[in-house]
Amino acid sequence: MASREQHFQQQNQTRKVPLFPLLSLVCFVSIFLVLSSIRKTSVPPRPHNTSFEFQKTDGSDPSRRGGSCDYSDGKWIHDPDSPPRYDNTCKEIFKGWNCISSGKSNGRELLKWRWKPKGCDLLPFNPVRFLKMYRHTSIGFVGDSLNRNMFVSLFCSLKRASSEVKKWRPAGADRGFTFLQYNLTLAYHRTNLLAHYGRWSADANGGELESLGYKEGYRVDVDIPDGTWAEALSFHDILIFNTGHWWWAPSKFDPTKSPMLFFEKGQPVVPPVLPNVGLDMVLNHMVMLVENRTKPGAVKLFRTQSPRHFEGGDWDQGGSCNRLKPLSVEQVEELFSVKNNGTNVEARLVNQHLYKALKGSSFQILDITHMSEFRADAHPSTAGGKKHDDCMHWCLPGLTDSWNDLFIEQLNVIRSRN
């Protein structure tokens, strides 16, 4: 701008210039510079959301969202040449999930199935690249044993690439490891309901619940987080939550003998509400708590419900999962349709509650439900070492390795956009 002014001054000294054209030119240049400044300082338009990126979660089913690629929608492809990312010798694998060591007939065959999203590719997991990208990062898995299933999968995948590991329990975690070369920490915080809960017995002096005839049950404080993860919010840079399986567990929370009794602000919710209403209350409180207490810039994800595959009855009714190959689309709908209200309807019902509670939050949704519904073949079944078939947890190595593929891809998308 200064050079232009000097140029005009020199011209004025050597010859006379008509006043009106000069003023017009000055005005034009000034307007041009102002508009250029506005363009540089204005906020660029946000990129279109993919199924992975919900800056403001709208509560809809992610699998039905438009975008460049919906990684949760696709099919399983048999890939006999797919290299294993780790094997059954990883010591962190819970015995009941180690289907190869337990002799499950298709234990090794599980490694030969690859998830292929519709219309795009899911890159193979590169543990060294992940360790380098997320150096000096702490990742916390908060939830029930299905989140531990996922945590162990990621740990074993990384352990094969970097064996110098410190075992510890950060911020009240049930399990935790730091990969010392990269200062990357993984931790699992066990919590069944997210909220704090414990046994409740009637007070001899009476009370509101006692007056309604309640003698015992489980007290669930909907606005108090379970102590196992309360400190995790200020510790971890990345958090991935889940809940759901224990909310539909009549063997634990018998609606007659030991019902869930919900408390808010220290007082019982009267009249008492059913577990599905209690789940909504807990999710609303916990989502708000996480939003307010996580460290600035923390990435927060909520994993959708992991499906069960009991056929012929529930787990305590002789139900089993003996399939050796993934289900067809028709079989999936027959088994999981909400309209059919079958044994395994829990997964889609829980997701409805999740989408509603996460609406308008800054949580990202990690949708693993649909891809997992096909994999009736990937549970420990009779090899789980229990008195009944385990058709809820997953074999390791196995399906949750693909969960982590989606998880890592989602982290990379978030990272690139930030």
mmCIF file of N, CA and C in Angstrom, residues 288-341:
data_model
loop_
_atom_site.group_PDB
_atom_site.id
_atom_site.type_symbol
_atom_site.label_atom_id
_atom_site.label_comp_id
_atom_site.label_asym_id
_atom_site.label_seq_id
_atom_site.Cartn_x
_atom_site.Cartn_y
_atom_site.Cartn_z
ATOM 1 N N MET A 288 -24.025 -34.539 30.410
ATOM 2 C CA MET A 288 -23.803 -33.167 30.866
ATOM 3 C C MET A 288 -22.541 -33.092 31.734
ATOM 4 N N LEU A 289 -22.356 -34.084 32.601
ATOM 5 C CA LEU A 289 -21.195 -34.098 33.481
ATOM 6 C C LEU A 289 -19.903 -34.195 32.668
ATOM 7 N N VAL A 290 -19.883 -35.084 31.680
ATOM 8 C CA VAL A 290 -18.691 -35.261 30.854
ATOM 9 C C VAL A 290 -18.396 -33.988 30.070
ATOM 10 N N GLU A 291 -19.426 -33.366 29.536
ATOM 11 C CA GLU A 291 -19.240 -32.122 28.782
ATOM 12 C C GLU A 291 -18.576 -31.049 29.650
ATOM 13 N N ASN A 292 -18.939 -31.006 30.924
ATOM 14 C CA ASN A 292 -18.459 -29.945 31.816
ATOM 15 C C ASN A 292 -17.098 -30.233 32.439
ATOM 16 N N ARG A 293 -16.713 -31.502 32.528
ATOM 17 C CA ARG A 293 -15.515 -31.833 33.309
ATOM 18 C C ARG A 293 -14.312 -32.308 32.500
ATOM 19 N N THR A 294 -14.490 -32.617 31.239
ATOM 20 C CA THR A 294 -13.330 -33.077 30.466
ATOM 21 C C THR A 294 -12.375 -31.914 30.215
ATOM 22 N N LYS A 295 -11.109 -32.264 29.991
ATOM 23 C CA LYS A 295 -10.105 -31.237 29.737
ATOM 24 C C LYS A 295 -10.379 -30.568 28.386
ATOM 25 N N PRO A 296 -9.971 -29.316 28.217
ATOM 26 C CA PRO A 296 -10.206 -28.611 26.949
ATOM 27 C C PRO A 296 -9.623 -29.374 25.762
ATOM 28 N N GLY A 297 -10.414 -29.507 24.703
ATOM 29 C CA GLY A 297 -9.940 -30.179 23.502
ATOM 30 C C GLY A 297 -10.056 -31.686 23.526
ATOM 31 N N ALA A 298 -10.562 -32.252 24.624
ATOM 32 C CA ALA A 298 -10.685 -33.708 24.711
ATOM 33 C C ALA A 298 -11.695 -34.217 23.686
ATOM 34 N N VAL A 299 -11.405 -35.384 23.120
ATOM 35 C CA VAL A 299 -12.308 -36.029 22.172
ATOM 36 C C VAL A 299 -13.182 -37.012 22.947
ATOM 37 N N LYS A 300 -14.501 -36.916 22.772
ATOM 38 C CA LYS A 300 -15.442 -37.758 23.510
ATOM 39 C C LYS A 300 -16.269 -38.566 22.519
ATOM 40 N N LEU A 301 -16.219 -39.876 22.672
ATOM 41 C CA LEU A 301 -17.003 -40.750 21.810
ATOM 42 C C LEU A 301 -17.908 -41.636 22.649
ATOM 43 N N PHE A 302 -19.054 -41.986 22.077
ATOM 44 C CA PHE A 302 -19.942 -42.957 22.703
ATOM 45 C C PHE A 302 -20.143 -44.088 21.707
ATOM 46 N N ARG A 303 -19.780 -45.290 22.125
ATOM 47 C CA ARG A 303 -19.936 -46.456 21.249
ATOM 48 C C ARG A 303 -21.360 -46.978 21.335
ATOM 49 N N THR A 304 -21.931 -47.319 20.202
ATOM 50 C CA THR A 304 -23.282 -47.875 20.204
ATOM 51 C C THR A 304 -23.257 -49.297 20.762
ATOM 52 N N GLN A 305 -24.433 -49.861 20.933
ATOM 53 C CA GLN A 305 -24.571 -51.132 21.642
ATOM 54 C C GLN A 305 -24.028 -52.318 20.840
ATOM 55 N N SER A 306 -23.327 -53.180 21.534
ATOM 56 C CA SER A 306 -22.830 -54.423 20.955
ATOM 57 C C SER A 306 -23.939 -55.469 20.995
ATOM 58 N N PRO A 307 -24.275 -56.077 19.860
ATOM 59 C CA PRO A 307 -25.397 -57.031 19.833
ATOM 60 C C PRO A 307 -25.037 -58.407 20.384
ATOM 61 N N ARG A 308 -26.008 -59.057 20.970
ATOM 62 C CA ARG A 308 -25.882 -60.451 21.392
ATOM 63 C C ARG A 308 -26.470 -61.340 20.297
ATOM 64 N N HIS A 309 -26.143 -62.636 20.337
ATOM 65 C CA HIS A 309 -26.656 -63.554 19.303
ATOM 66 C C HIS A 309 -27.167 -64.858 19.917
ATOM 67 N N PHE A 310 -28.013 -64.757 20.922
ATOM 68 C CA PHE A 310 -28.602 -65.962 21.507
ATOM 69 C C PHE A 310 -29.736 -66.453 20.610
ATOM 70 N N GLU A 311 -29.699 -67.725 20.292
ATOM 71 C CA GLU A 311 -30.767 -68.345 19.507
ATOM 72 C C GLU A 311 -31.311 -69.544 20.272
ATOM 73 N N GLY A 312 -32.636 -69.721 20.235
ATOM 74 C CA GLY A 312 -33.265 -70.812 20.968
ATOM 75 C C GLY A 312 -33.531 -70.491 22.421
ATOM 76 N N GLY A 313 -33.409 -69.221 22.792
ATOM 77 C CA GLY A 313 -33.629 -68.814 24.187
ATOM 78 C C GLY A 313 -32.535 -67.870 24.642
ATOM 79 N N ASP A 314 -32.757 -67.226 25.785
ATOM 80 C CA ASP A 314 -31.750 -66.313 26.338
ATOM 81 C C ASP A 314 -30.629 -67.129 26.981
ATOM 82 N N TRP A 315 -29.659 -66.439 27.564
ATOM 83 C CA TRP A 315 -28.472 -67.119 28.102
ATOM 84 C C TRP A 315 -28.827 -68.133 29.190
ATOM 85 N N ASP A 316 -29.873 -67.839 29.996
ATOM 86 C CA ASP A 316 -30.265 -68.719 31.091
ATOM 87 C C ASP A 316 -31.421 -69.638 30.700
ATOM 88 N N GLN A 317 -31.709 -69.691 29.380
ATOM 89 C CA GLN A 317 -32.792 -70.541 28.887
ATOM 90 C C GLN A 317 -32.292 -71.515 27.824
ATOM 91 N N GLY A 318 -31.001 -71.795 27.875
ATOM 92 C CA GLY A 318 -30.425 -72.736 26.916
ATOM 93 C C GLY A 318 -30.080 -72.136 25.571
ATOM 94 N N GLY A 319 -30.053 -70.796 25.476
ATOM 95 C CA GLY A 319 -29.714 -70.137 24.221
ATOM 96 C C GLY A 319 -28.278 -70.414 23.817
ATOM 97 N N SER A 320 -28.030 -70.456 22.515
ATOM 98 C CA SER A 320 -26.694 -70.780 22.012
ATOM 99 C C SER A 320 -26.365 -69.917 20.798
ATOM 100 N N CYS A 321 -25.096 -69.990 20.379
ATOM 101 C CA CYS A 321 -24.629 -69.268 19.179
ATOM 102 C C CYS A 321 -23.599 -70.164 18.492
ATOM 103 N N ASN A 322 -24.078 -71.094 17.706
ATOM 104 C CA ASN A 322 -23.210 -72.121 17.118
ATOM 105 C C ASN A 322 -22.876 -71.886 15.649
ATOM 106 N N ARG A 323 -23.242 -70.739 15.124
ATOM 107 C CA ARG A 323 -22.978 -70.482 13.710
ATOM 108 C C ARG A 323 -21.481 -70.312 13.459
ATOM 109 N N LEU A 324 -21.059 -70.689 12.252
ATOM 110 C CA LEU A 324 -19.642 -70.646 11.899
ATOM 111 C C LEU A 324 -19.332 -69.632 10.808
ATOM 112 N N LYS A 325 -20.374 -68.940 10.311
ATOM 113 C CA LYS A 325 -20.190 -67.921 9.292
ATOM 114 C C LYS A 325 -21.084 -66.721 9.610
ATOM 115 N N PRO A 326 -20.746 -65.544 9.080
ATOM 116 C CA PRO A 326 -21.599 -64.372 9.308
ATOM 117 C C PRO A 326 -23.017 -64.581 8.788
ATOM 118 N N LEU A 327 -23.960 -63.875 9.387
ATOM 119 C CA LEU A 327 -25.359 -63.963 8.992
ATOM 120 C C LEU A 327 -25.604 -63.218 7.681
ATOM 121 N N SER A 328 -26.705 -63.550 7.024
ATOM 122 C CA SER A 328 -27.153 -62.805 5.854
ATOM 123 C C SER A 328 -27.944 -61.591 6.319
ATOM 124 N N VAL A 329 -28.241 -60.684 5.403
ATOM 125 C CA VAL A 329 -29.029 -59.496 5.732
ATOM 126 C C VAL A 329 -30.400 -59.905 6.266
ATOM 127 N N GLU A 330 -31.020 -60.906 5.645
ATOM 128 C CA GLU A 330 -32.334 -61.373 6.070
ATOM 129 C C GLU A 330 -32.290 -61.975 7.471
ATOM 130 N N GLN A 331 -31.252 -62.725 7.757
ATOM 131 C CA GLN A 331 -31.115 -63.332 9.082
ATOM 132 C C GLN A 331 -30.911 -62.268 10.158
ATOM 133 N N VAL A 332 -30.171 -61.226 9.813
ATOM 134 C CA VAL A 332 -29.937 -60.133 10.759
ATOM 135 C C VAL A 332 -31.257 -59.470 11.138
ATOM 136 N N GLU A 333 -32.078 -59.172 10.148
ATOM 137 C CA GLU A 333 -33.346 -58.506 10.433
ATOM 138 C C GLU A 333 -34.279 -59.398 11.244
ATOM 139 N N GLU A 334 -34.260 -60.676 10.960
ATOM 140 C CA GLU A 334 -35.100 -61.609 11.706
ATOM 141 C C GLU A 334 -34.688 -61.660 13.174
ATOM 142 N N LEU A 335 -33.401 -61.573 13.413
ATOM 143 C CA LEU A 335 -32.875 -61.719 14.768
ATOM 144 C C LEU A 335 -32.968 -60.424 15.580
ATOM 145 N N PHE A 336 -32.858 -59.265 14.902
ATOM 146 C CA PHE A 336 -32.719 -58.010 15.638
ATOM 147 C C PHE A 336 -33.849 -57.009 15.449
ATOM 148 N N SER A 337 -34.796 -57.296 14.589
ATOM 149 C CA SER A 337 -35.871 -56.345 14.353
ATOM 150 C C SER A 337 -36.624 -56.028 15.644
ATOM 151 N N VAL A 338 -36.826 -54.738 15.889
ATOM 152 C CA VAL A 338 -37.574 -54.315 17.076
ATOM 153 C C VAL A 338 -39.012 -54.817 17.006
ATOM 154 N N LYS A 339 -39.557 -54.906 15.802
ATOM 155 C CA LYS A 339 -40.927 -55.382 15.618
ATOM 156 C C LYS A 339 -41.081 -56.824 16.086
ATOM 157 N N ASN A 340 -40.052 -57.639 15.870
ATOM 158 C CA ASN A 340 -40.118 -59.043 16.282
ATOM 159 C C ASN A 340 -39.980 -59.212 17.789
ATOM 160 N N ASN A 341 -39.364 -58.198 18.450
ATOM 161 C CA ASN A 341 -39.212 -58.213 19.906
ATOM 162 C C ASN A 341 -38.616 -59.531 20.398
#
